Short mmCIF file of C-alpha atoms in Angstrom, two decimals:
data_model
loop_
_atom_site.label_atom_id
_atom_site.label_comp_id
_atom_site.label_asym_id
_atom_site.label_seq_id
_atom_site.Cartn_x
_atom_site.Cartn_y
_atom_site.Cartn_z
CA MET A 1 -11.75 23.83 -47.96
CA SER A 2 -10.16 23.67 -51.41
CA LEU A 3 -10.72 26.80 -53.47
CA PRO A 4 -10.00 27.33 -57.22
CA GLU A 5 -6.87 29.39 -58.01
CA CYS A 6 -7.04 32.72 -59.81
CA SER A 7 -4.26 32.92 -62.43
CA VAL A 8 -3.16 36.34 -63.60
CA GLU A 9 -1.76 34.93 -66.90
CA GLN A 10 -5.04 33.26 -67.78
CA LEU A 11 -7.17 36.21 -66.75
CA THR A 12 -5.04 38.64 -68.88
CA GLN A 13 -5.93 36.63 -71.99
CA PHE A 14 -9.60 37.12 -71.35
CA ILE A 15 -9.20 40.89 -70.75
CA GLY A 16 -7.40 41.17 -74.09
CA PRO A 17 -4.14 42.75 -75.20
CA ASN A 18 -5.76 46.10 -76.18
CA ALA A 19 -7.09 46.77 -72.63
CA THR A 20 -5.23 49.46 -70.71
CA ASN A 21 -2.92 47.89 -68.18
CA ALA A 22 -4.52 44.37 -68.52
CA GLU A 23 -2.10 42.75 -66.15
CA ALA A 24 -2.82 45.20 -63.34
CA ALA A 25 -6.54 44.67 -63.86
CA ALA A 26 -6.07 40.91 -63.73
CA LYS A 27 -4.02 41.13 -60.49
CA PHE A 28 -6.72 43.31 -58.91
CA ILE A 29 -9.53 40.90 -59.80
CA CYS A 30 -7.56 37.91 -58.59
CA SER A 31 -6.78 39.71 -55.26
CA GLN A 32 -10.51 40.22 -54.73
CA PHE A 33 -11.24 36.54 -55.43
CA SER A 34 -8.48 35.58 -53.02
CA ALA A 35 -9.88 37.79 -50.32
CA VAL A 36 -13.28 36.29 -50.79
CA GLY A 37 -11.84 32.81 -50.80
CA ASN A 38 -9.97 33.46 -47.53
CA LYS A 39 -13.20 34.55 -45.94
CA PHE A 40 -14.76 31.18 -46.84
CA VAL A 41 -11.74 29.36 -45.33
CA ASP A 42 -12.03 31.49 -42.20
CA THR A 43 -15.71 30.72 -41.96
CA GLN A 44 -15.16 26.97 -42.24
CA PHE A 45 -12.57 26.97 -39.45
CA ALA A 46 -14.93 29.11 -37.27
CA VAL A 47 -17.93 26.85 -37.94
CA ASP A 48 -15.98 23.67 -37.26
CA ASN A 49 -14.39 25.04 -34.09
CA THR A 50 -17.68 26.27 -32.80
CA TYR A 51 -19.26 22.91 -33.46
CA LEU A 52 -16.40 21.18 -31.59
CA LEU A 53 -16.67 23.54 -28.66
CA PHE A 54 -20.38 23.03 -28.42
CA SER A 55 -19.80 19.29 -28.48
CA ALA A 56 -17.21 19.64 -25.78
CA TYR A 57 -19.68 21.50 -23.59
CA LEU A 58 -22.22 18.71 -24.07
CA VAL A 59 -19.75 16.04 -23.09
CA PHE A 60 -18.63 18.04 -20.06
CA SER A 61 -22.27 18.32 -19.05
CA MET A 62 -22.18 14.52 -18.66
CA GLN A 63 -20.17 15.06 -15.45
CA LEU A 64 -23.35 16.47 -13.91
CA GLY A 65 -25.09 13.39 -15.13
CA PHE A 66 -22.45 11.11 -13.64
CA ALA A 67 -22.72 13.02 -10.34
CA MET A 68 -26.51 12.74 -10.12
CA LEU A 69 -26.46 9.06 -11.18
CA CYS A 70 -23.78 8.23 -8.63
CA ALA A 71 -25.47 10.19 -5.87
CA GLY A 72 -28.82 8.43 -6.46
CA SER A 73 -27.21 5.04 -6.69
CA VAL A 74 -25.44 5.09 -3.26
CA ARG A 75 -26.95 5.25 0.17
CA ALA A 76 -27.70 8.63 1.68
CA LYS A 77 -24.85 8.38 4.18
CA ASN A 78 -22.30 8.46 1.29
CA THR A 79 -23.81 11.18 -0.88
CA MET A 80 -21.32 13.94 -0.18
CA ASN A 81 -18.38 11.58 -0.72
CA ILE A 82 -19.45 10.42 -4.16
CA MET A 83 -20.36 13.97 -5.24
CA LEU A 84 -16.96 15.18 -4.20
CA THR A 85 -15.16 12.41 -6.16
CA ASN A 86 -17.04 13.46 -9.31
CA VAL A 87 -15.84 17.06 -8.81
CA LEU A 88 -12.38 15.70 -8.20
CA ASP A 89 -12.34 13.73 -11.47
CA ALA A 90 -12.93 16.87 -13.44
CA ALA A 91 -10.52 19.07 -11.48
CA ALA A 92 -7.57 16.70 -11.15
CA GLY A 93 -8.16 15.33 -14.60
CA GLY A 94 -8.04 18.80 -16.08
CA LEU A 95 -4.57 19.57 -14.72
CA PHE A 96 -3.03 16.17 -15.44
CA TYR A 97 -4.51 15.96 -18.91
CA TYR A 98 -3.13 19.43 -19.62
CA LEU A 99 0.37 18.61 -18.33
CA PHE A 100 0.81 15.15 -19.73
CA GLY A 101 -2.32 13.43 -20.98
CA PHE A 102 -2.99 15.36 -24.15
CA ALA A 103 0.70 15.04 -25.21
CA PHE A 104 0.71 11.29 -24.61
CA ALA A 105 -2.47 10.96 -26.64
CA PHE A 106 -2.03 13.26 -29.61
CA GLY A 107 1.52 14.57 -29.43
CA GLY A 108 2.63 13.82 -32.99
CA PRO A 109 4.65 13.12 -34.92
CA SER A 110 5.53 10.21 -32.68
CA ASN A 111 5.70 6.46 -32.46
CA GLY A 112 2.79 4.04 -32.48
CA PHE A 113 2.77 3.61 -28.70
CA ILE A 114 2.76 7.06 -27.13
CA GLY A 115 2.81 10.76 -28.09
CA LYS A 116 5.77 12.97 -27.30
CA HIS A 117 4.81 16.64 -28.08
CA PHE A 118 2.46 19.39 -26.81
CA PHE A 119 3.19 18.93 -23.05
CA GLY A 120 1.37 21.76 -21.27
CA LEU A 121 -0.22 22.62 -24.72
CA ARG A 122 3.17 23.93 -25.94
CA ASP A 123 3.00 24.79 -29.69
CA VAL A 124 -0.81 24.58 -29.71
CA PRO A 125 -2.73 25.60 -31.79
CA THR A 126 -1.42 23.90 -34.91
CA GLU A 127 -2.79 23.30 -38.38
CA ALA A 128 -4.12 19.93 -37.21
CA PHE A 129 -6.11 21.15 -34.18
CA ASP A 130 -6.92 24.15 -31.98
CA TYR A 131 -7.61 24.58 -28.27
CA SER A 132 -11.13 23.34 -28.77
CA TYR A 133 -9.77 19.89 -29.64
CA PHE A 134 -7.91 19.76 -26.26
CA LEU A 135 -11.10 20.76 -24.38
CA TYR A 136 -13.05 18.06 -26.15
CA GLN A 137 -10.52 15.33 -25.49
CA TRP A 138 -10.20 16.40 -21.83
CA ALA A 139 -14.00 15.92 -21.38
CA PHE A 140 -13.55 12.40 -22.69
CA ALA A 141 -10.73 11.69 -20.31
CA ILE A 142 -12.62 12.67 -17.21
CA ALA A 143 -15.51 10.63 -18.40
CA ALA A 144 -13.33 7.51 -18.20
CA ALA A 145 -12.28 8.43 -14.61
CA GLY A 146 -15.92 9.05 -13.66
CA ILE A 147 -16.82 5.50 -14.74
CA THR A 148 -14.21 4.07 -12.47
CA SER A 149 -15.35 6.01 -9.44
CA GLY A 150 -18.79 4.31 -9.56
CA SER A 151 -17.31 0.82 -9.24
CA ILE A 152 -15.46 1.59 -5.97
CA ALA A 153 -18.14 3.85 -4.35
CA GLU A 154 -19.07 3.79 -0.67
CA ARG A 155 -15.78 2.15 0.58
CA THR A 156 -12.84 3.97 -0.89
CA GLN A 157 -10.51 6.41 0.82
CA PHE A 158 -10.38 9.93 -0.53
CA VAL A 159 -6.65 9.88 -1.20
CA ALA A 160 -7.07 6.75 -3.40
CA TYR A 161 -9.45 8.75 -5.65
CA LEU A 162 -6.85 11.46 -6.01
CA ILE A 163 -4.13 9.01 -6.99
CA TYR A 164 -6.05 6.78 -9.38
CA SER A 165 -7.85 9.63 -11.09
CA SER A 166 -4.62 11.53 -11.86
CA PHE A 167 -2.86 8.37 -13.05
CA LEU A 168 -5.77 7.30 -15.22
CA THR A 169 -6.35 10.64 -16.94
CA GLY A 170 -2.70 11.59 -17.13
CA PHE A 171 -1.26 8.28 -18.44
CA VAL A 172 -3.35 5.12 -18.74
CA TYR A 173 -6.21 6.58 -20.80
CA PRO A 174 -4.09 8.79 -23.05
CA VAL A 175 -1.89 5.91 -24.16
CA VAL A 176 -4.97 3.91 -25.19
CA SER A 177 -6.47 6.88 -27.09
CA HIS A 178 -3.13 7.32 -28.86
CA TRP A 179 -3.24 3.73 -30.04
CA PHE A 180 -6.72 3.96 -31.60
CA TRP A 181 -7.33 7.68 -32.32
CA SER A 182 -4.02 9.37 -33.13
CA SER A 183 -2.88 9.38 -36.76
CA ASP A 184 0.38 7.75 -35.45
CA GLY A 185 -1.30 5.02 -33.40
CA TRP A 186 -0.36 1.47 -34.23
CA ALA A 187 -4.01 0.33 -34.50
CA SER A 188 -5.62 3.70 -35.57
CA ALA A 189 -8.02 3.75 -38.48
CA THR A 190 -6.54 7.13 -39.49
CA ASN A 191 -2.95 5.83 -39.72
CA THR A 192 -3.42 5.08 -43.43
CA GLY A 193 0.23 4.36 -44.00
CA ASN A 194 0.30 1.45 -41.55
CA LEU A 195 -3.16 0.01 -40.94
CA LEU A 196 -3.71 -2.97 -38.69
CA PHE A 197 -5.05 -5.76 -40.95
CA SER A 198 -5.48 -3.12 -43.70
CA THR A 199 -8.28 -1.51 -41.73
CA GLY A 200 -7.26 -0.33 -38.28
CA VAL A 201 -9.73 -0.25 -35.40
CA ILE A 202 -13.04 1.62 -35.93
CA ASP A 203 -13.80 2.80 -32.43
CA PHE A 204 -15.37 6.07 -33.50
CA ALA A 205 -16.33 7.63 -30.13
CA GLY A 206 -14.84 5.19 -27.64
CA SER A 207 -16.66 2.01 -26.65
CA GLY A 208 -13.23 0.57 -26.03
CA VAL A 209 -11.06 3.72 -25.61
CA VAL A 210 -13.35 5.35 -22.99
CA HIS A 211 -15.87 2.87 -21.69
CA MET A 212 -13.78 -0.34 -21.56
CA VAL A 213 -10.82 1.59 -20.07
CA GLY A 214 -13.05 3.04 -17.29
CA GLY A 215 -14.90 -0.22 -16.76
CA ILE A 216 -11.80 -2.49 -16.51
CA ALA A 217 -10.07 0.01 -14.16
CA GLY A 218 -13.22 -0.03 -11.96
CA LEU A 219 -13.32 -3.84 -12.15
CA TRP A 220 -9.79 -4.10 -10.62
CA GLY A 221 -10.51 -1.54 -7.98
CA ALA A 222 -13.73 -3.28 -6.84
CA LEU A 223 -12.12 -6.75 -6.95
CA ILE A 224 -9.12 -5.70 -4.84
CA GLU A 225 -11.28 -3.79 -2.34
CA GLY A 226 -13.84 -6.50 -2.02
CA PRO A 227 -17.67 -6.00 -1.65
CA ARG A 228 -19.32 -3.59 0.67
CA ILE A 229 -20.25 -4.74 4.15
CA GLY A 230 -23.60 -6.40 4.01
CA ARG A 231 -23.63 -6.84 0.20
CA PHE A 232 -23.62 -10.65 0.56
CA ASP A 233 -24.77 -12.70 3.54
CA HIS A 234 -22.90 -15.50 5.24
CA SER A 235 -24.17 -18.00 2.69
CA GLY A 236 -22.92 -15.87 -0.26
CA ARG A 237 -26.43 -14.79 -1.29
CA ALA A 238 -26.69 -11.25 -2.67
CA VAL A 239 -28.41 -8.60 -0.57
CA ALA A 240 -29.60 -5.49 -2.24
CA LEU A 241 -28.08 -2.27 -0.94
CA ARG A 242 -30.31 0.09 -2.89
CA GLY A 243 -29.40 3.65 -3.72
CA HIS A 244 -31.36 6.31 -1.81
CA SER A 245 -32.86 8.27 -4.66
CA ALA A 246 -34.41 6.92 -7.84
CA SER A 247 -35.19 10.54 -8.76
CA LEU A 248 -31.45 11.42 -8.92
CA VAL A 249 -30.79 8.27 -10.97
CA VAL A 250 -33.32 9.35 -13.56
CA LEU A 251 -32.12 12.90 -13.58
CA GLY A 252 -28.57 11.76 -14.10
CA THR A 253 -29.57 9.37 -16.84
CA PHE A 254 -31.36 12.10 -18.85
CA MET A 255 -28.35 14.38 -18.37
CA LEU A 256 -26.02 11.64 -19.74
CA TRP A 257 -28.50 10.99 -22.60
CA PHE A 258 -28.34 14.69 -23.50
CA GLY A 259 -24.52 14.78 -23.28
CA TRP A 260 -24.19 11.76 -25.49
CA TYR A 261 -25.23 13.87 -28.46
CA GLY A 262 -21.94 15.64 -28.04
CA PHE A 263 -20.05 12.46 -27.27
CA ASN A 264 -21.01 10.55 -30.44
CA PRO A 265 -21.96 13.08 -33.17
CA GLY A 266 -19.27 15.47 -31.81
CA SER A 267 -16.54 12.95 -32.48
CA PHE A 268 -16.58 13.95 -36.14
CA THR A 269 -14.81 17.13 -34.77
CA LYS A 270 -15.89 18.90 -38.00
CA ILE A 271 -19.29 19.38 -39.63
CA LEU A 272 -18.67 21.63 -42.67
CA SER A 273 -17.21 18.92 -44.81
CA PRO A 274 -19.04 18.07 -48.07
CA TYR A 275 -18.61 14.56 -49.48
CA ASN A 276 -19.59 15.88 -52.94
CA SER A 277 -19.53 19.61 -53.27
CA GLY A 278 -22.87 21.25 -54.09
CA ASN A 279 -24.81 18.30 -52.77
CA TYR A 280 -27.34 18.17 -49.89
CA TYR A 281 -25.54 15.18 -48.45
CA GLY A 282 -22.35 15.71 -46.53
CA GLN A 283 -20.77 15.25 -43.13
CA TRP A 284 -23.62 17.18 -41.59
CA SER A 285 -25.86 14.29 -42.72
CA ALA A 286 -23.49 11.73 -41.10
CA VAL A 287 -23.71 13.82 -37.90
CA GLY A 288 -27.47 13.55 -37.96
CA ARG A 289 -27.38 9.86 -38.69
CA THR A 290 -24.95 9.24 -35.82
CA ALA A 291 -27.45 11.04 -33.42
CA VAL A 292 -30.18 8.75 -34.74
CA THR A 293 -28.26 5.52 -34.21
CA THR A 294 -27.27 6.67 -30.75
CA THR A 295 -30.89 7.30 -29.84
CA LEU A 296 -32.21 4.06 -31.28
CA ALA A 297 -29.63 1.87 -29.50
CA GLY A 298 -30.36 3.52 -26.08
CA CYS A 299 -34.15 3.25 -26.53
CA THR A 300 -34.01 -0.37 -27.58
CA ALA A 301 -31.72 -1.34 -24.68
CA ALA A 302 -33.99 0.49 -22.22
CA LEU A 303 -37.10 -1.41 -23.35
CA THR A 304 -35.27 -4.76 -23.54
CA THR A 305 -34.03 -4.25 -20.01
CA LEU A 306 -37.44 -3.31 -18.77
CA PHE A 307 -39.15 -6.50 -19.98
CA GLY A 308 -36.13 -8.65 -19.33
CA LYS A 309 -35.85 -7.66 -15.66
CA ARG A 310 -39.64 -7.96 -15.34
CA ILE A 311 -39.40 -11.60 -16.37
CA LEU A 312 -36.48 -12.28 -14.08
CA SER A 313 -37.53 -10.26 -10.93
CA GLY A 314 -41.24 -9.58 -11.38
CA HIS A 315 -40.80 -5.83 -11.03
CA TRP A 316 -40.74 -2.77 -13.29
CA ASN A 317 -37.53 -1.25 -12.00
CA VAL A 318 -36.63 2.30 -13.13
CA THR A 319 -33.07 1.99 -12.02
CA ASP A 320 -32.46 -1.19 -14.14
CA VAL A 321 -34.11 0.60 -17.09
CA CYS A 322 -31.79 3.57 -16.69
CA ASN A 323 -28.71 1.30 -16.57
CA GLY A 324 -29.97 -0.57 -19.67
CA LEU A 325 -30.38 2.67 -21.55
CA LEU A 326 -26.84 3.70 -20.72
CA GLY A 327 -25.55 0.26 -21.73
CA GLY A 328 -27.08 0.73 -25.16
CA PHE A 329 -25.36 4.09 -25.49
CA ALA A 330 -21.98 2.61 -24.39
CA ALA A 331 -22.28 -0.11 -26.99
CA ILE A 332 -23.28 2.03 -29.98
CA THR A 333 -20.45 4.52 -29.28
CA ALA A 334 -17.92 2.57 -31.35
CA GLY A 335 -19.89 2.16 -34.52
CA CYS A 336 -22.44 4.97 -34.27
CA SER A 337 -21.13 6.70 -37.43
CA VAL A 338 -20.72 3.66 -39.71
CA VAL A 339 -23.86 1.59 -39.19
CA GLU A 340 -27.46 1.87 -40.46
CA PRO A 341 -30.15 2.89 -37.97
CA TRP A 342 -31.73 -0.55 -38.11
CA ALA A 343 -28.44 -2.05 -36.98
CA ALA A 344 -28.44 0.25 -33.96
CA ILE A 345 -31.62 -1.48 -32.77
CA VAL A 346 -29.75 -4.85 -32.92
CA CYS A 347 -26.88 -3.27 -30.99
CA GLY A 348 -29.18 -1.95 -28.22
CA PHE A 349 -31.09 -5.25 -27.92
CA MET A 350 -27.91 -7.29 -27.44
CA ALA A 351 -26.36 -4.70 -25.12
CA ALA A 352 -29.28 -5.15 -22.66
CA ILE A 353 -28.76 -8.88 -22.81
CA VAL A 354 -25.06 -8.49 -22.13
CA LEU A 355 -25.71 -6.17 -19.19
CA ILE A 356 -28.27 -8.59 -17.60
CA ALA A 357 -25.89 -11.50 -18.05
CA CYS A 358 -22.92 -9.62 -16.57
CA ASN A 359 -25.00 -8.65 -13.54
CA ILE A 360 -26.03 -12.25 -12.96
CA LEU A 361 -22.40 -13.35 -13.24
CA ALA A 362 -21.27 -10.60 -10.89
CA GLU A 363 -23.63 -11.83 -8.17
CA LYS A 364 -22.52 -15.41 -8.60
CA VAL A 365 -18.83 -14.46 -8.06
CA ARG A 366 -19.66 -12.00 -5.29
CA TYR A 367 -18.54 -9.01 -7.20
CA ASP A 368 -19.90 -5.72 -5.88
CA ASP A 369 -20.19 -2.68 -8.13
CA PRO A 370 -22.69 -0.11 -6.79
CA LEU A 371 -23.33 1.41 -10.20
CA GLU A 372 -22.80 -1.68 -12.32
CA ALA A 373 -20.07 0.31 -14.03
CA ALA A 374 -17.75 -2.47 -14.93
CA GLN A 375 -20.61 -4.57 -16.25
CA LEU A 376 -22.18 -1.68 -18.09
CA HIS A 377 -19.22 0.12 -19.57
CA GLY A 378 -16.84 -2.84 -19.72
CA GLY A 379 -19.27 -5.53 -20.85
CA CYS A 380 -21.44 -3.40 -23.16
CA GLY A 381 -18.39 -1.53 -24.44
CA ALA A 382 -16.77 -4.84 -25.52
CA TRP A 383 -20.01 -5.87 -27.21
CA GLY A 384 -20.08 -2.55 -29.04
CA ILE A 385 -16.62 -3.22 -30.47
CA ILE A 386 -17.67 -6.58 -31.79
CA PHE A 387 -20.93 -5.17 -33.13
CA THR A 388 -19.09 -2.54 -35.22
CA ALA A 389 -16.90 -5.22 -36.77
CA LEU A 390 -20.03 -7.08 -37.81
CA PHE A 391 -22.32 -4.28 -39.02
CA ALA A 392 -20.09 -1.48 -40.37
CA LYS A 393 -21.39 -0.38 -43.73
CA GLU A 394 -18.85 0.04 -46.68
CA GLU A 395 -20.20 3.35 -47.84
CA TYR A 396 -20.14 4.93 -44.40
CA VAL A 397 -16.73 3.55 -43.54
CA ASN A 398 -15.24 5.14 -46.68
CA GLN A 399 -16.89 8.50 -45.93
CA VAL A 400 -15.88 8.67 -42.28
CA TYR A 401 -12.41 7.21 -42.82
CA PRO A 402 -11.34 8.44 -46.31
CA GLY A 403 -7.85 8.01 -47.87
CA LYS A 404 -7.86 4.24 -48.04
CA PRO A 405 -9.99 2.76 -50.85
CA GLY A 406 -11.12 -0.81 -50.47
CA ARG A 407 -10.84 -0.74 -46.67
CA PRO A 408 -12.41 -3.82 -44.98
CA TYR A 409 -15.79 -3.28 -43.30
CA GLY A 410 -18.43 -5.31 -41.39
CA LEU A 411 -18.41 -9.06 -41.66
CA PHE A 412 -22.22 -9.32 -41.83
CA MET A 413 -22.24 -6.64 -44.51
CA GLY A 414 -19.91 -8.55 -46.82
CA GLY A 415 -16.60 -6.92 -45.79
CA GLY A 416 -14.74 -10.00 -44.58
CA GLY A 417 -13.26 -10.83 -41.18
CA LYS A 418 -10.26 -8.46 -41.06
CA LEU A 419 -12.10 -5.73 -39.16
CA LEU A 420 -13.36 -8.30 -36.64
CA GLY A 421 -9.80 -9.51 -36.14
CA ALA A 422 -8.63 -5.96 -35.48
CA HIS A 423 -11.37 -5.42 -33.00
CA VAL A 424 -10.72 -8.63 -31.05
CA ILE A 425 -7.13 -7.45 -30.71
CA GLN A 426 -8.43 -4.07 -29.39
CA ILE A 427 -10.45 -5.78 -26.69
CA LEU A 428 -7.49 -7.94 -25.62
CA VAL A 429 -4.90 -5.13 -25.55
CA ILE A 430 -7.20 -2.82 -23.57
CA ILE A 431 -7.88 -5.50 -21.00
CA GLY A 432 -4.12 -6.24 -20.84
CA TRP A 433 -2.95 -2.57 -20.65
CA VAL A 434 -5.50 -1.48 -18.02
CA SER A 435 -4.92 -4.65 -15.97
CA ALA A 436 -1.14 -4.17 -16.12
CA THR A 437 -1.35 -0.48 -14.96
CA MET A 438 -4.43 0.02 -12.81
CA GLY A 439 -4.37 -3.46 -11.22
CA PRO A 440 -0.92 -3.00 -9.59
CA LEU A 441 -1.87 0.59 -8.63
CA PHE A 442 -4.97 -0.52 -6.63
CA PHE A 443 -3.00 -3.50 -5.21
CA ILE A 444 -0.19 -1.17 -3.92
CA LEU A 445 -2.76 1.23 -2.42
CA ASN A 446 -4.46 -1.61 -0.75
CA LYS A 447 -1.21 -2.96 0.76
CA MET A 448 -0.33 0.52 1.97
CA LYS A 449 -3.85 0.72 3.51
CA LEU A 450 -4.74 3.74 1.42
CA LEU A 451 -7.53 2.14 -0.55
CA ARG A 452 -10.43 0.96 1.68
CA ILE A 453 -11.80 2.85 4.69
CA SER A 454 -12.30 1.12 8.07
CA ALA A 455 -15.33 -1.00 8.81
CA GLU A 456 -16.48 1.53 11.41
CA ASP A 457 -16.39 4.38 8.86
CA GLU A 458 -18.10 2.30 6.27
CA LEU A 459 -21.05 1.39 8.59
CA ALA A 460 -21.44 4.98 9.82
CA GLY A 461 -21.13 6.42 6.33
CA MET A 462 -18.36 8.53 4.90
CA ASP A 463 -20.33 11.73 4.91
CA MET A 464 -20.24 11.87 8.67
CA THR A 465 -16.81 10.30 9.34
CA ARG A 466 -14.82 11.83 6.50
CA HIS A 467 -16.73 14.95 5.25
CA GLY A 468 -18.10 16.58 8.35
CA GLY A 469 -21.80 15.81 8.13
CA PHE A 470 -24.61 14.44 6.04
CA ALA A 471 -25.62 15.74 2.66
CA TYR A 472 -29.28 16.23 3.79
CA ALA A 473 -30.73 18.03 6.75
CA TYR A 474 -33.24 15.68 8.36
CA GLU A 475 -34.67 18.07 10.89
CA ASP A 476 -35.11 21.82 11.40
CA GLU A 477 -32.77 22.87 14.20
CA SER A 478 -33.98 26.45 14.31
CA HIS A 479 -37.01 27.72 16.25
CA LYS A 480 -37.09 31.21 14.90
CA ASN A 481 -40.71 30.97 13.93
CA GLY A 482 -41.67 29.42 17.27
CA ILE A 483 -42.45 26.05 15.73
CA GLN A 484 -40.46 22.87 16.33
CA LEU A 485 -40.81 20.21 13.73
CA ARG A 486 -41.12 16.68 15.29
CA LYS A 487 -41.58 13.23 13.85
CA ILE A 488 -45.21 12.10 14.37
CA GLU A 489 -45.90 8.46 15.05
CA HIS A 490 -49.22 7.29 13.77
CA ASN A 491 -51.23 4.60 15.49
CA SER A 492 -54.72 3.23 15.15
CA SER A 493 -56.09 4.78 18.42
CA SER A 494 -55.42 8.41 17.84
CA THR A 495 -54.27 10.99 15.32
CA PRO A 496 -51.76 13.25 16.95
CA THR A 497 -51.15 16.75 15.78
CA PRO A 498 -48.01 18.82 15.98
CA THR A 499 -47.89 21.16 18.97
CA PRO A 500 -46.58 24.66 18.48
CA THR A 501 -44.02 25.81 20.99
CA THR A 502 -42.76 29.26 21.82
CA ASP A 503 -39.26 30.40 22.47
CA SER A 504 -38.55 31.24 26.07
#
């Protein structure tokens, strides 16, 4: 916040030369103005940090959404396993992002490839960011790891989760976020001194940085592991292995929807920033617009998926609608702050088409992803990057990314093709980087027999073979009340009733 300076020399002239001790009076008045000004500066920092902390809490709540979505999307015999992996993503990710990840991502000044300061949060806070910024970025990092876990669900050894989650959050993801979000990154839109194609990459909240990274990592894990037993029959035809709880899927989807209002609008990191001082329109308006574009993209994708799948399968499937909704969110994440609300509807519509097409392709090539994570986050994330390069509005681009007048914007909005070129490069380098790092990791784990569980464990379910029991109690083993619950078989000849028993 820029405040006007109080000059003792100028103020003395107004007091007049005949006033008693005019200079002392001027100093006193200036000191009072300075004190008030400092209070305003303190208030701005407090408001912005509180906004960022609240956004971090919202993004972290998405972990509960991931957990519920994953649990509902797998079979009951693997519920405990997938829930434990979601807890692990947050716990292991927290330590490794603290030790290495944050430094690799935002440890400036540094080179364009990787950060080199703030290991273990040394020298934090700084003028550039406080502890709240670390917490917010950590929540993003574990979201990427959570995406990957869905792709390799129901057949992956626990030790493999530990290794890949630590590597992804501690190194692979931070390097990508440095490229596109750090002020030193070689393709960052905030690196105004060295902008790629004079524009940099506008990936505001991470369609590429978060969603594509998690999706491509999951793609390699699922490809190297192979499909679950029974997912395809001997002729190669797909067999549905449906999750055990649509209720958990819907609950998880709504939790993710709620968290996305921290994911996208929160990526401003500040809210008390006027574009023109004394005006009703400022960054707080852009935050609200971002929430609106996020909502419209998700809603449009959900409805498009609903009717699209109805035409293809003949059913109104709630799980498909939930995935379509999330696909719309993943797509709008890159351009949510720089596009008009009407453009978000276009984004959501096409995201649903992309997701449906990716799922059809996945079945044809016998690719098995229990949560459609690679298709949803990878495919829709890539579309979101292209969409932003087509529909980014000049006014919004200059407001969100100031300091570079005349910056290229969306192709369809009259801004030329430079932004599109930068975004195509982003897609290619993310695919290349994640493939070059996570692909070999999963391959080595597979060769060392640390990746996939045995066929016997997979058929029995990992809850029983690896975690000591099922997630649900299917019968009451106690008889304290003198009643034993038994399964009742109904037939046409009689209507049996449960028989009370007494303890001997």
